[in-house]
Amino acid sequence: MPAPLATVAEEARLAARALADFAGHVVHPTVRLGVTGLSGAGKTVFITALVHGLARGGRFPVFESLATGRVASARLAPQPDDAVPRFAYEQHLGTLIGERQWPSSTVDISELRLVIDYQRQNGADRTLTLDIVDYPGEWLLDLPLLTKSYAQWSAESFALSRQQPRARLAAEWHAHLATLDPQADEDEQATLTAARLFTEYLRACRDERFAMSLLPPGRFLMPGNLAGSPALTFAPLVVPSGRAALSRSLWAMMERRYESYKDVVVRPFFRDHFARLDRQIVLVDALAAFNAGPEALHDLEAALAGILDCFRIGRSTFLSALFRPRIDRILFAATKADHLHHSSHDRLEAILRRMLDRTAMRAELAGAAVDVVALAAVRATREAQVQRGRDRLPSILGTPVSGEVANGEGFDGETEVATFPGDLPADLDSFFADGAAFRGLTSGAAENTDFRFLRFRPPRLQAVDQQEPALPHIRLDRALQFLIGDRLQ
Ligand code: GDP
């Protein structure tokens, strides 16, 4: 069957853009680096720290080109995509360093261009343009919807919502769902109520006490300029298998809107942003999941499988070869490692690596190198040995943000305290064996931990020789080396 005219025109437009991108990259070598992760994973802090470290010259011993002095300068340049907001770097940096507060988080896509002048290893002077694209991981987790029908998505969402702790949080939505007959006449009010209750259920799952990760459709929690539009006003129904929706039924209405969501939200994101990335870092707040317990960790594992699936789906099933994602390096980074003692950093990395291996999907990403790191883009804590009775315990020191409470004690946002983070397990085989995965991790840590849920303020910095101070970090340089080190050789 010949492709519809609109599809042909669309493919031609995309082909022209792909060619323009390609030609531009030949003249001005460019890397488009995607930074993603679920809400609160640390994208804004990561990009701010990365740009500051490159522009100011941070302490990055493992980032070879900078450490050996081959990077002459890194400066901001006007953001190239007219339809995408600029990442508010200066504002975020001011908040972080000037006010010692965390900047406001990512709620939409944004972009920043950095131009790096460097000397090649053979001595030749070169320039690399680094376009950093910040986008919510929730949008990435929407990509699998492209391969699912409304009936499939409904069945999967409903099945997931019957597992604990989700089932508890879904009670009100389930009660409403039970009153709906999918083949009854379409009904805007019933649809509005279903969408509202379904969204409230998703929001409750995201709460830090449950820290669920797998919550598509992503725009339900981050609607942006589409809030209230029909493309965001639908919900799963329990529909009979092997049957089709009657015309003008509730089912048909929901199905049409689900397809609109794919057309209006998911496909444009894939085409205009995802398919144009060269490198990708996926930030993961594994510690939030550890804090919430085994269900949250299983859910995170499912989300990681979903994310890997996006890279696989992109490679095998989308559009023509020309628009296949060209991402050839993917880094999974467990963030906020400064909440742990350094003896646990390797373990955090190992746990994330094992979770990815368990999804058994890495092998299918032929052509893309995948690596894992535990990092803190901004290190808010220091390490110390603290005497407790006869023991000297490895602890971390930091200033809890104002309003935090632990063990009945409130914090003023100025006083530094010592905390004893639990050790992560070293023996991963028994940790992951026999379906016992994750059990014991949180209980083991909880015993000797006073303030596991504390959030710390960004560190106090001191300017040296009137130069703007560098932000302390953990392994940010390793992440950079993997993501762009080869392009600066
Ligand atoms: P986003 O939603 O992915 O953009 O997440 P943010 O970058 O806004 O980070 C969310 C919160 O996580 C911040 O407000 C901080 O409280 C915390 N955070 C992020 N990165 C770090 C880090 O490197 N160290 C520490 N201690 N906290 C961090």
Coordinates of C-alpha atoms and ligand atoms in Angstrom, one line a residue:
M1 CA 0.0 0.0 0.0
P2 CA 1.5 3.4 -0.9
A3 CA 2.3 5.7 2.0
P4 CA -0.3 8.5 2.5
L5 CA 0.8 11.8 1.1
A6 CA 1.1 13.4 4.6
T7 CA 3.6 10.7 5.6
V8 CA 5.6 11.2 2.5
A9 CA 5.8 14.9 3.1
E10 CA 6.7 14.3 6.7
E11 CA 9.5 11.9 5.7
A12 CA 10.8 14.4 3.2
R13 CA 10.9 17.2 5.8
L14 CA 12.7 14.9 8.3
A15 CA 15.1 13.8 5.6
A16 CA 16.0 17.4 4.8
R17 CA 16.5 18.1 8.5
A18 CA 18.6 15.0 9.0
L19 CA 20.8 16.0 6.0
A20 CA 21.1 19.6 7.4
D21 CA 22.1 18.1 10.8
F22 CA 24.6 15.9 9.1
A23 CA 26.1 18.6 7.0
G24 CA 26.3 20.9 10.0
H25 CA 28.1 18.3 12.0
V26 CA 30.8 17.8 9.3
V27 CA 31.6 21.5 9.3
H28 CA 31.2 22.0 13.1
P29 CA 31.6 18.7 14.9
T30 CA 28.6 18.6 17.3
V31 CA 27.5 16.2 20.0
R32 CA 23.9 16.3 21.1
L33 CA 23.8 15.0 24.6
G34 CA 20.5 14.0 26.1
V35 CA 20.1 14.3 29.9
T36 CA 17.1 12.5 31.2
G37 CA 15.8 10.8 34.4
L38 CA 12.5 10.8 36.2
S39 CA 11.3 13.8 38.1
G40 CA 13.7 14.6 41.0
A41 CA 16.5 12.3 39.7
G42 CA 18.9 15.3 39.5
K43 CA 18.9 16.5 35.9
T44 CA 18.9 20.2 36.6
V45 CA 21.7 19.9 39.2
F46 CA 23.7 17.6 36.9
I47 CA 23.6 20.0 33.9
T48 CA 24.3 23.1 36.0
A49 CA 27.3 21.4 37.6
L50 CA 28.6 19.9 34.3
V51 CA 28.5 23.2 32.5
H52 CA 30.0 25.1 35.4
G53 CA 32.8 22.5 35.7
L54 CA 33.6 22.7 32.0
A55 CA 33.3 26.5 31.7
R56 CA 35.2 27.3 34.9
G57 CA 37.6 24.3 34.8
G58 CA 36.5 22.0 37.6
R59 CA 38.6 19.4 39.4
F60 CA 38.1 16.6 36.9
P61 CA 41.1 14.3 37.1
V62 CA 39.5 11.5 35.1
F63 CA 38.2 13.8 32.3
E64 CA 41.5 13.4 30.4
S65 CA 41.3 16.3 27.9
L66 CA 40.6 18.9 30.7
A67 CA 42.9 17.3 33.2
T68 CA 45.9 17.4 30.8
G69 CA 45.2 21.0 29.8
R70 CA 44.1 20.3 26.2
V71 CA 40.8 22.2 26.7
A72 CA 41.5 25.8 26.1
S73 CA 38.0 27.1 26.8
A74 CA 34.4 26.1 27.1
R75 CA 31.9 28.9 26.6
L76 CA 28.1 29.2 26.2
A77 CA 26.7 30.1 22.8
P78 CA 23.2 30.9 21.7
Q79 CA 20.9 28.0 21.9
P80 CA 20.3 26.7 18.3
D81 CA 16.7 25.4 18.3
D82 CA 14.3 28.2 18.1
A83 CA 11.3 26.2 19.4
V84 CA 13.0 24.9 22.5
P85 CA 13.4 26.9 25.7
R86 CA 17.0 27.6 26.8
F87 CA 18.2 25.8 29.9
A88 CA 18.2 28.6 32.6
Y89 CA 21.9 27.9 33.5
E90 CA 22.8 31.3 35.0
Q91 CA 19.7 31.4 37.2
H92 CA 20.2 27.8 38.4
L93 CA 23.9 28.5 39.2
G94 CA 22.9 31.6 41.1
T95 CA 20.5 29.6 43.2
L96 CA 23.0 26.8 43.8
I97 CA 26.1 28.9 44.6
G98 CA 24.7 32.3 45.6
E99 CA 21.8 31.2 47.7
R100 CA 23.0 27.7 48.6
Q101 CA 19.6 26.3 47.6
W102 CA 18.8 23.6 45.0
P103 CA 17.5 25.0 41.7
S104 CA 13.9 24.4 40.5
S105 CA 13.6 21.0 38.7
T106 CA 13.0 20.1 35.1
V107 CA 9.4 20.2 34.0
D108 CA 9.8 20.6 30.3
I109 CA 12.4 20.2 27.6
S110 CA 15.2 22.7 27.4
E111 CA 18.6 23.1 25.7
L112 CA 22.0 24.7 26.1
R113 CA 24.9 25.0 23.7
L114 CA 28.5 24.9 24.9
V115 CA 31.4 25.5 22.5
I116 CA 34.6 23.8 23.6
D117 CA 38.0 24.8 22.1
Y118 CA 40.6 22.1 22.5
Q119 CA 43.8 20.8 21.2
R120 CA 43.8 17.3 19.7
Q121 CA 46.3 14.8 21.0
N122 CA 48.3 15.4 17.8
G123 CA 48.5 19.1 18.6
A124 CA 45.9 20.5 16.1
D125 CA 43.4 23.1 17.4
R126 CA 39.8 22.1 17.2
T127 CA 36.3 23.1 18.3
L128 CA 33.5 20.8 19.5
T129 CA 30.0 22.0 20.0
L130 CA 28.1 20.3 22.8
D131 CA 24.3 20.7 22.7
I132 CA 22.8 19.5 26.0
V133 CA 19.2 18.6 25.9
D134 CA 17.4 18.2 29.2
Y135 CA 14.0 16.4 29.1
P136 CA 11.8 14.5 31.6
G137 CA 12.4 10.8 31.7
E138 CA 8.6 10.5 31.9
W139 CA 8.5 11.5 28.3
L140 CA 11.0 8.8 27.4
L141 CA 8.9 6.1 29.1
D142 CA 6.0 7.1 26.8
L143 CA 7.8 5.8 23.7
P144 CA 6.7 2.2 24.3
L145 CA 3.1 3.4 24.0
L146 CA 3.8 3.8 20.2
T147 CA 3.8 0.0 19.9
K148 CA 0.7 -0.6 22.0
S149 CA -3.0 -0.4 21.2
Y150 CA -5.4 1.3 23.6
A151 CA -6.7 -2.2 24.7
Q152 CA -3.2 -3.4 25.4
W153 CA -2.2 -0.3 27.3
S154 CA -5.5 -0.4 29.3
A155 CA -4.9 -4.1 30.3
E156 CA -1.3 -3.5 31.3
S157 CA -2.1 -0.3 33.3
F158 CA -5.0 -2.0 35.0
A159 CA -2.9 -5.1 35.9
L160 CA -0.1 -3.0 37.3
S161 CA -2.6 -1.0 39.4
R162 CA -3.7 -4.2 41.1
Q163 CA -0.3 -4.8 42.6
Q164 CA 0.6 -3.4 46.0
P165 CA 1.2 -0.7 47.0
R166 CA -0.4 0.6 43.8
A167 CA -3.8 -1.1 44.5
R168 CA -4.2 0.8 47.7
L169 CA -3.6 4.1 46.0
A170 CA -5.9 3.2 43.1
A171 CA -8.9 2.4 45.2
E172 CA -10.9 5.5 44.3
W173 CA -10.1 5.2 40.6
H174 CA -11.0 1.4 40.6
A175 CA -14.3 2.2 42.3
H176 CA -15.2 4.7 39.5
L177 CA -13.9 2.3 36.8
A178 CA -16.3 -0.4 38.1
T179 CA -19.2 1.9 37.3
L180 CA -18.2 2.4 33.7
D181 CA -19.5 0.3 30.8
P182 CA -17.0 0.7 27.9
Q183 CA -19.7 0.1 25.2
A184 CA -22.1 2.7 26.7
D185 CA -22.5 6.0 24.9
E186 CA -19.6 8.3 25.1
D187 CA -19.7 10.6 28.1
E188 CA -17.5 13.6 28.6
Q189 CA -18.1 13.9 32.4
A190 CA -17.4 10.2 33.1
T191 CA -14.2 10.6 31.0
L192 CA -13.1 13.7 32.9
T193 CA -13.7 12.0 36.2
A194 CA -11.8 8.8 35.1
A195 CA -8.9 10.9 33.9
R196 CA -8.8 12.9 37.1
L197 CA -8.9 9.9 39.4
F198 CA -6.4 8.0 37.2
T199 CA -4.0 11.0 37.3
E200 CA -4.4 11.3 41.1
Y201 CA -3.5 7.6 41.4
L202 CA -0.3 8.2 39.3
R203 CA 0.6 11.2 41.4
A204 CA 0.1 9.3 44.7
C205 CA 2.4 6.5 43.3
R206 CA 5.1 9.1 42.6
D207 CA 5.1 10.3 46.2
E208 CA 8.4 9.8 47.9
R209 CA 6.9 7.3 50.3
F210 CA 6.2 4.9 47.4
A211 CA 8.7 6.3 44.8
M212 CA 7.1 4.3 41.9
S213 CA 8.9 4.9 38.6
L214 CA 6.7 3.4 35.9
L215 CA 3.8 5.9 35.5
P216 CA 2.9 6.5 31.9
P217 CA 1.5 8.5 30.2
G218 CA 4.2 10.9 31.3
R219 CA 2.3 14.1 30.5
F220 CA -0.5 13.2 32.9
L221 CA 1.9 14.2 35.7
M222 CA 3.8 16.9 33.6
P223 CA 1.1 18.3 31.3
G224 CA 2.9 21.5 30.3
N225 CA 0.8 23.5 27.8
L226 CA -1.5 20.6 27.1
A227 CA -3.2 20.6 30.5
G228 CA -6.9 20.0 30.2
S229 CA -6.8 19.2 26.4
P230 CA -8.7 16.1 25.2
A231 CA -5.4 14.4 24.3
L232 CA -4.7 14.3 28.0
T233 CA -8.2 13.4 29.1
F234 CA -8.6 9.7 28.9
A235 CA -7.9 6.7 31.2
P236 CA -7.8 2.9 31.0
L237 CA -11.0 0.9 30.7
V238 CA -11.5 -2.8 31.3
V239 CA -12.4 -3.8 27.8
P240 CA -13.4 -7.3 26.6
S241 CA -10.7 -9.0 24.6
G242 CA -11.3 -9.9 21.0
R243 CA -14.0 -7.3 20.6
A244 CA -13.9 -3.8 19.0
A245 CA -15.3 -0.6 20.4
L246 CA -18.8 0.3 19.2
S247 CA -19.0 3.6 17.4
R248 CA -19.6 6.7 19.7
S249 CA -19.1 4.5 22.8
L250 CA -17.1 5.5 25.8
W251 CA -14.4 3.0 24.7
A252 CA -14.2 4.6 21.2
M253 CA -13.8 8.0 22.7
M254 CA -11.0 6.9 25.1
E255 CA -9.3 5.0 22.3
R256 CA -9.4 8.0 20.0
R257 CA -7.9 10.3 22.6
Y258 CA -5.2 7.7 23.4
E259 CA -4.2 7.7 19.7
S260 CA -4.3 11.5 19.8
Y261 CA -1.9 11.5 22.7
K262 CA 0.5 9.4 20.6
D263 CA 0.1 11.8 17.6
V264 CA 0.3 15.1 19.5
V265 CA 2.8 14.2 22.2
V266 CA 4.8 11.0 21.7
R267 CA 5.6 11.0 18.0
P268 CA 6.8 14.6 17.9
F269 CA 9.0 14.0 20.9
F270 CA 10.6 11.0 19.2
R271 CA 11.1 12.7 15.9
D272 CA 12.1 16.2 17.0
H273 CA 14.2 15.3 20.0
F274 CA 15.0 11.7 20.8
A275 CA 16.0 10.6 17.3
R276 CA 18.5 13.5 17.0
L277 CA 20.5 12.6 20.1
D278 CA 24.1 11.2 19.8
R279 CA 24.7 10.4 23.5
Q280 CA 22.4 9.9 26.4
I281 CA 22.8 9.9 30.2
V282 CA 19.9 8.5 32.2
L283 CA 19.9 9.7 35.8
V284 CA 18.4 7.3 38.4
D285 CA 17.6 8.2 42.0
A286 CA 18.1 4.6 43.2
L287 CA 18.5 5.9 46.8
A288 CA 14.9 7.2 46.8
A289 CA 13.8 3.7 45.7
F290 CA 15.9 2.1 48.4
N291 CA 14.4 4.3 51.0
A292 CA 10.8 3.5 49.8
G293 CA 11.4 -0.3 49.9
P294 CA 11.4 -3.5 47.8
E295 CA 8.3 -2.6 45.7
A296 CA 9.8 0.7 44.6
L297 CA 13.0 -1.1 43.6
H298 CA 11.1 -3.7 41.6
D299 CA 9.2 -0.8 40.0
L300 CA 12.5 1.0 39.2
E301 CA 13.8 -2.2 37.6
A302 CA 10.7 -2.3 35.4
A303 CA 11.2 1.3 34.5
L304 CA 14.9 0.7 33.6
A305 CA 13.7 -2.2 31.4
G306 CA 11.2 0.3 29.8
I307 CA 14.0 2.8 29.2
L308 CA 16.3 0.3 27.6
D309 CA 13.4 -0.8 25.5
C310 CA 13.1 2.7 24.2
F311 CA 16.6 2.5 22.8
R312 CA 15.9 -0.9 21.4
I313 CA 12.5 0.1 19.9
G314 CA 14.1 3.1 18.4
R315 CA 16.6 1.0 16.6
S316 CA 14.4 -1.7 15.3
T317 CA 10.9 -0.5 14.6
F318 CA 10.6 3.2 13.9
L319 CA 10.3 4.9 10.6
S320 CA 13.0 4.3 8.1
A321 CA 16.7 3.8 8.7
L322 CA 17.3 7.5 8.2
F323 CA 15.5 8.4 11.4
R324 CA 16.8 5.7 13.6
P325 CA 18.2 7.0 16.9
R326 CA 21.9 7.4 16.5
I327 CA 22.7 7.2 20.1
D328 CA 25.9 5.3 20.4
R329 CA 26.7 5.8 24.1
I330 CA 24.3 5.5 27.0
L331 CA 25.3 6.1 30.6
F332 CA 23.1 5.1 33.5
A333 CA 24.0 7.1 36.6
A334 CA 22.9 6.6 40.1
T335 CA 22.7 10.1 41.5
K336 CA 23.1 11.7 44.9
A337 CA 25.9 9.3 45.9
D338 CA 27.0 11.9 48.4
H339 CA 24.3 10.5 50.7
L340 CA 26.5 7.4 51.1
H341 CA 29.9 6.8 52.5
H342 CA 32.5 6.3 49.8
S343 CA 32.8 2.7 50.7
S344 CA 29.4 2.2 49.2
H345 CA 29.8 4.1 46.0
D346 CA 31.1 1.0 44.1
R347 CA 28.3 -1.0 45.6
L348 CA 25.7 1.5 44.4
E349 CA 27.2 1.2 40.9
A350 CA 27.2 -2.6 41.1
I351 CA 23.5 -2.7 42.1
L352 CA 22.5 -0.5 39.2
R353 CA 24.6 -2.5 36.8
R354 CA 23.0 -5.8 38.1
M355 CA 19.5 -4.3 37.7
L356 CA 20.2 -3.4 34.1
D357 CA 21.6 -6.8 33.4
R358 CA 18.6 -8.4 34.9
T359 CA 16.4 -6.7 32.3
A360 CA 18.4 -8.8 29.8
M361 CA 18.1 -6.1 27.3
R362 CA 21.6 -4.7 27.1
A363 CA 22.6 -7.3 24.7
E364 CA 20.0 -6.1 22.2
L365 CA 21.6 -2.6 22.0
A366 CA 24.2 -3.6 19.5
G367 CA 26.1 -0.6 18.4
A368 CA 25.6 1.4 21.6
A369 CA 28.0 1.2 24.5
V370 CA 26.3 1.1 27.9
D371 CA 28.0 2.0 31.1
V372 CA 27.0 2.6 34.7
V373 CA 28.3 5.1 37.3
A374 CA 27.4 6.3 40.8
L375 CA 27.8 10.0 41.1
A376 CA 27.0 13.2 42.9
A377 CA 26.9 16.2 40.5
V378 CA 27.2 18.4 43.5
R379 CA 28.6 17.0 46.7
A380 CA 26.7 18.4 49.6
T381 CA 28.4 16.3 52.3
R382 CA 31.9 15.6 53.7
E383 CA 33.1 12.4 55.3
A384 CA 34.3 12.0 58.9
Q385 CA 34.8 9.4 61.6
V386 CA 32.5 10.0 64.5
Q387 CA 32.9 8.5 67.9
R388 CA 29.8 6.5 69.1
G389 CA 30.4 4.9 72.5
R390 CA 33.5 2.8 71.9
D391 CA 33.2 2.8 68.1
R392 CA 34.4 5.2 65.5
L393 CA 31.8 5.1 62.8
P394 CA 32.3 6.3 59.2
S395 CA 29.8 9.1 58.8
I396 CA 28.9 12.0 56.5
L397 CA 28.5 15.6 57.5
G398 CA 26.1 18.0 55.9
T399 CA 23.6 20.8 56.6
P400 CA 20.0 19.5 56.4
V401 CA 17.7 21.9 54.6
S402 CA 15.6 24.1 56.8
G403 CA 12.4 22.4 57.9
E404 CA 13.7 18.8 57.7
V405 CA 12.9 16.7 60.8
A406 CA 14.6 13.6 62.0
N407 CA 14.1 11.7 65.3
G408 CA 11.8 14.5 66.4
E409 CA 14.5 17.1 65.9
G410 CA 13.9 20.0 63.4
F411 CA 16.7 21.6 61.5
D412 CA 17.3 25.3 60.9
G413 CA 19.1 25.0 57.6
E414 CA 22.4 26.3 59.1
T415 CA 23.6 23.6 61.5
E416 CA 25.8 20.8 60.2
V417 CA 25.1 17.3 61.5
A418 CA 26.8 13.9 61.3
T419 CA 24.7 11.1 59.9
F420 CA 25.4 7.4 59.5
P421 CA 24.3 6.1 56.2
G422 CA 23.7 2.4 56.0
D423 CA 26.1 0.2 54.0
L424 CA 24.9 -1.2 50.8
P425 CA 25.3 -5.0 50.5
A426 CA 28.5 -6.3 49.0
D427 CA 27.2 -9.8 48.2
L428 CA 25.0 -9.1 45.2
D429 CA 24.5 -12.8 44.4
S430 CA 22.6 -13.5 47.6
F431 CA 21.0 -10.1 47.4
F432 CA 19.4 -10.8 44.0
A433 CA 19.0 -14.6 44.3
D434 CA 15.8 -16.6 44.5
G435 CA 13.5 -13.7 44.1
A436 CA 14.8 -12.3 47.4
A437 CA 16.1 -9.3 45.6
F438 CA 16.2 -6.1 47.6
R439 CA 15.0 -7.7 50.8
G440 CA 17.3 -6.8 53.6
L441 CA 18.8 -3.8 51.9
T442 CA 16.7 -1.3 53.6
S443 CA 16.3 -3.1 56.9
G444 CA 20.0 -3.5 57.2
A445 CA 20.6 0.1 56.6
A446 CA 17.9 1.3 58.8
E447 CA 19.4 -0.2 62.0
N448 CA 22.3 2.0 62.2
T449 CA 20.9 5.1 60.5
D450 CA 19.6 8.2 62.1
F451 CA 18.8 10.5 59.2
R452 CA 18.2 8.4 56.1
F453 CA 15.7 10.7 54.6
L454 CA 17.4 14.0 55.1
R455 CA 18.0 16.4 52.3
F456 CA 21.1 18.5 52.6
R457 CA 21.7 22.0 51.4
P458 CA 24.3 22.6 48.7
P459 CA 27.8 23.0 50.1
R460 CA 29.3 26.2 51.4
L461 CA 32.0 27.3 49.0
Q462 CA 35.0 29.5 49.4
A463 CA 36.4 31.6 46.6
V464 CA 40.1 31.1 46.2
D465 CA 42.2 34.0 44.8
Q466 CA 38.9 35.8 43.9
Q467 CA 38.1 33.1 41.4
E468 CA 34.7 31.6 41.4
P469 CA 34.8 28.4 43.5
A470 CA 34.6 25.0 41.9
L471 CA 31.7 22.8 42.9
P472 CA 32.7 19.6 44.7
H473 CA 31.4 16.4 43.0
I474 CA 31.7 12.7 43.0
R475 CA 32.7 11.0 39.7
L476 CA 31.2 13.7 37.5
D477 CA 34.5 13.6 35.6
R478 CA 34.1 9.8 34.9
A479 CA 30.6 10.5 33.5
L480 CA 32.1 13.2 31.2
Q481 CA 34.9 11.0 30.1
F482 CA 32.5 8.3 29.0
L483 CA 30.1 10.7 27.4
I484 CA 32.4 13.0 25.4
G485 CA 36.0 12.0 26.1
D486 CA 36.4 10.2 22.8
R487 CA 35.2 13.3 20.9
L488 CA 38.0 15.4 22.4
Q489 CA 41.0 13.2 21.5
Ligands
GDP1 P1 15.3 17.0 38.2 O1 13.8 16.9 38.5 O2 15.7 15.7 37.5 O3 15.7 18.2 37.4 O4 16.0 17.0 39.6 P2 16.9 18.2 40.2 O5 18.2 18.3 39.5 O6 16.1 19.4 40.4 O7 17.2 17.5 41.7 C1 16.1 17.2 42.6 C2 16.6 17.3 44.0 O8 17.6 16.3 44.2 C3 17.4 18.6 44.3 O9 16.5 19.6 44.6 C4 18.3 18.2 45.4 O10 17.6 18.2 46.6 C5 18.6 16.7 45.1 N1 19.9 16.5 44.3 C6 20.1 16.5 43.0 N2 21.4 16.3 42.7 C7 22.0 16.2 43.9 C8 23.4 15.9 44.3 O11 24.3 15.7 43.5 N3 23.6 15.8 45.6 C9 22.7 16.0 46.6 N4 23.0 15.9 47.9 N5 21.4 16.2 46.2 C10 21.1 16.3 44.9

